[in-house]
Amino acid sequence: IEADDLAQIIGGWYSDCERILAEEASTVDKFIGDCVLAYWTTVNEETLSAALRAAKKLLSSCEKIYLARPDVFARIQRNFEIGVALHTGKVAYGGMSQGEFTLVGDPVNLTFRLESMTRELAKNVVISGDFVRELPEIRTLCQNHGVHRVKGRAQAVEVFSLNSLPGD
């Protein structure tokens, strides 16, 4: 995609992400290239459900982005798709450099590894076993992909994908 077109598409996506995540009471930590890192400060049924709703809305926003620039996507013969990874865990919020703060810790790294699994597993939403254990009622909506080793982590992680989102 040409730089000008890409800037418009990613800019529209960033805007949708900010709006959707704000609607679900999440905080956007940062945008990293074509990725967004967002978080909730507590782990409970309400915030986990909000994360699932946000995932659903973010997936729905893909069609809006696609329809805004069908010429670009026709030229590259692709749709606009995203991968969403959901995980829970305790992180630190620290200064990386002067004036820049971000989330740090194993849960952040694992979440990025899970997001990369969306392509590997051909699933739009990948969820850690920790997330599913915190919200067990979603297990019936999930497919278990077993335990996976992930780069940079000694302990393997149980991985699920969503077959359907709550409310579908």
C-alpha positions as a printed NumPy array, in Angstrom:
array([[  0.   ,   0.   ,   0.   ],
       [  1.355,   3.408,  -0.901],
       [  2.431,   5.54 ,   2.054],
       [ -0.352,   8.151,   1.688],
       [ -3.076,   5.503,   1.467],
       [ -1.575,   3.55 ,   4.358],
       [ -1.445,   6.673,   6.53 ],
       [ -5.15 ,   7.344,   5.891],
       [ -6.162,   3.741,   6.531],
       [ -4.103,   3.359,   9.71 ],
       [ -5.187,   6.813,  10.887],
       [ -8.849,   5.813,  10.509],
       [ -8.169,   2.55 ,  12.308],
       [ -6.372,   4.341,  15.159],
       [ -9.36 ,   6.642,  15.524],
       [-11.761,   3.673,  15.659],
       [ -9.538,   1.925,  18.213],
       [ -9.426,   4.96 ,  20.487],
       [-13.199,   5.424,  20.325],
       [-14.049,   1.742,  20.838],
       [-11.592,   1.23 ,  23.677],
       [-12.781,   4.41 ,  25.409],
       [-16.396,   3.189,  25.109],
       [-15.327,   0.027,  26.945],
       [-13.424,   1.961,  29.65 ],
       [-10.001,   0.81 ,  28.495],
       [ -6.822,   2.855,  28.415],
       [ -4.714,   2.944,  25.274],
       [ -1.092,   2.577,  26.328],
       [  0.374,   3.089,  22.88 ],
       [  0.169,   2.503,  19.178],
       [  3.112,   0.533,  17.835],
       [  3.151,   0.513,  14.053],
       [ -0.123,  -1.172,  13.145],
       [ -0.724,  -2.491,  16.676],
       [ -2.43 ,  -1.04 ,  19.705],
       [ -1.741,  -1.958,  23.325],
       [ -4.649,  -1.247,  25.654],
       [ -5.491,  -2.299,  29.183],
       [ -7.97 ,  -2.282,  32.015],
       [ -6.692,  -1.682,  35.55 ],
       [ -8.655,  -4.464,  37.237],
       [ -9.499,  -8.05 ,  36.442],
       [-13.133,  -8.866,  37.119],
       [-16.18 , -10.034,  35.208],
       [-17.056,  -6.49 ,  34.156],
       [-13.643,  -5.65 ,  32.673],
       [-13.174,  -9.049,  31.054],
       [-16.605,  -8.718,  29.437],
       [-15.639,  -5.201,  28.324],
       [-12.521,  -6.649,  26.678],
       [-14.675,  -9.149,  24.773],
       [-17.071,  -6.394,  23.676],
       [-14.113,  -4.289,  22.555],
       [-12.782,  -7.238,  20.526],
       [-16.166,  -7.626,  18.856],
       [-16.382,  -3.91 ,  18.026],
       [-12.809,  -3.803,  16.741],
       [-13.5  ,  -6.733,  14.429],
       [-16.674,  -5.013,  13.196],
       [-14.73 ,  -1.817,  12.492],
       [-12.666,  -3.677,   9.886],
       [-15.542,  -3.624,   7.419],
       [-15.93 ,   0.139,   7.885],
       [-12.225,   0.648,   7.171],
       [-12.45 ,  -1.63 ,   4.116],
       [-15.539,   0.141,   2.756],
       [-13.884,   3.549,   3.144],
       [-11.119,   2.561,   0.676],
       [-12.215,  -0.434,  -1.422],
       [ -9.966,   0.781,  -4.265],
       [ -6.836,   0.288,  -2.166],
       [ -7.851,  -3.143,  -0.918],
       [ -8.902,  -4.277,  -4.416],
       [ -5.471,  -3.253,  -5.699],
       [ -3.69 ,  -5.462,  -3.139],
       [ -6.405,  -8.152,  -3.276],
       [ -6.865,  -8.256,   0.482],
       [ -9.45 ,  -7.4  ,   3.098],
       [ -8.749,  -5.282,   6.151],
       [ -8.366,  -7.718,   9.027],
       [ -7.017,  -7.555,  12.545],
       [ -5.921,  -9.994,  15.206],
       [ -6.931,  -9.513,  18.83 ],
       [ -5.204, -11.118,  21.802],
       [ -6.684, -11.109,  25.307],
       [ -4.701, -11.998,  28.412],
       [ -4.668, -11.127,  32.098],
       [ -1.8  , -10.576,  34.463],
       [ -0.017,  -8.198,  36.748],
       [  2.153,  -5.617,  35.   ],
       [  4.152,  -2.568,  35.978],
       [  3.754,   0.878,  34.517],
       [  7.212,   2.313,  34.213],
       [  9.362,   4.934,  32.609],
       [ 11.195,   3.625,  29.579],
       [ 12.895,   6.918,  28.831],
       [ 12.484,  10.526,  29.728],
       [  8.799,  11.353,  29.481],
       [  7.719,   7.975,  28.085],
       [  5.832,   5.521,  30.265],
       [  4.492,   2.144,  29.253],
       [  3.313,  -1.212,  30.52 ],
       [  6.084,  -3.707,  31.165],
       [  6.162,  -7.323,  32.28 ],
       [  5.633, -10.873,  31.125],
       [  1.866, -10.399,  30.514],
       [  2.613,  -7.659,  27.969],
       [  5.112,  -9.822,  26.114],
       [  2.786, -12.82 ,  26.18 ],
       [ -0.095, -10.763,  24.808],
       [  2.014,  -9.745,  21.804],
       [  3.005, -13.384,  21.248],
       [ -0.67 , -14.381,  21.401],
       [ -1.564, -11.726,  18.854],
       [  0.964, -13.205,  16.438],
       [ -0.757, -16.586,  16.931],
       [ -3.94 , -15.172,  15.374],
       [ -2.284, -15.554,  11.974],
       [ -0.683, -18.897,  12.806],
       [ -4.029, -20.338,  13.969],
       [ -6.09 , -18.408,  11.375],
       [ -8.301, -17.028,  14.162],
       [ -9.252, -13.385,  14.718],
       [ -9.342, -13.549,  18.52 ],
       [ -6.885, -15.554,  20.611],
       [ -7.292, -15.78 ,  24.374],
       [ -4.958, -17.078,  27.039],
       [ -5.973, -19.839,  29.409],
       [ -5.578, -17.293,  32.232],
       [ -8.293, -15.112,  30.687],
       [-10.634, -18.084,  30.246],
       [-10.064, -19.205,  33.843],
       [-11.008, -15.701,  35.052],
       [-14.219, -15.766,  32.972],
       [-15.109, -19.483,  32.755],
       [-18.547, -18.937,  31.197],
       [-16.884, -18.093,  27.856],
       [-15.298, -21.542,  27.612],
       [-18.33 , -22.78 ,  25.641],
       [-17.641, -20.068,  23.035],
       [-13.999, -21.093,  22.674],
       [-11.919, -23.652,  20.872],
       [ -8.971, -24.979,  22.865],
       [ -5.758, -25.063,  20.828],
       [ -3.77 , -26.761,  23.567],
       [ -0.596, -25.677,  25.256],
       [  1.94 , -23.699,  23.214],
       [  5.523, -22.729,  23.865],
       [  6.131, -19.072,  23.193],
       [  9.352, -17.235,  22.507],
       [ 10.982, -15.662,  25.534],
       [  8.952, -17.631,  28.057],
       [  9.969, -20.76 ,  29.964],
       [  6.401, -21.759,  30.811],
       [  4.042, -22.817,  28.005],
       [  0.614, -21.211,  27.753],
       [ -2.814, -22.675,  27.098],
       [ -4.337, -20.995,  24.044],
       [ -7.981, -20.598,  23.042],
       [ -9.734, -18.858,  20.184],
       [-13.254, -17.554,  20.105],
       [-15.677, -19.43 ,  17.855],
       [-18.249, -16.742,  18.505],
       [-18.373, -13.596,  20.567],
       [-20.833, -13.173,  23.423],
       [-24.077, -11.764,  22.079],
       [-23.632, -13.174,  18.552]])
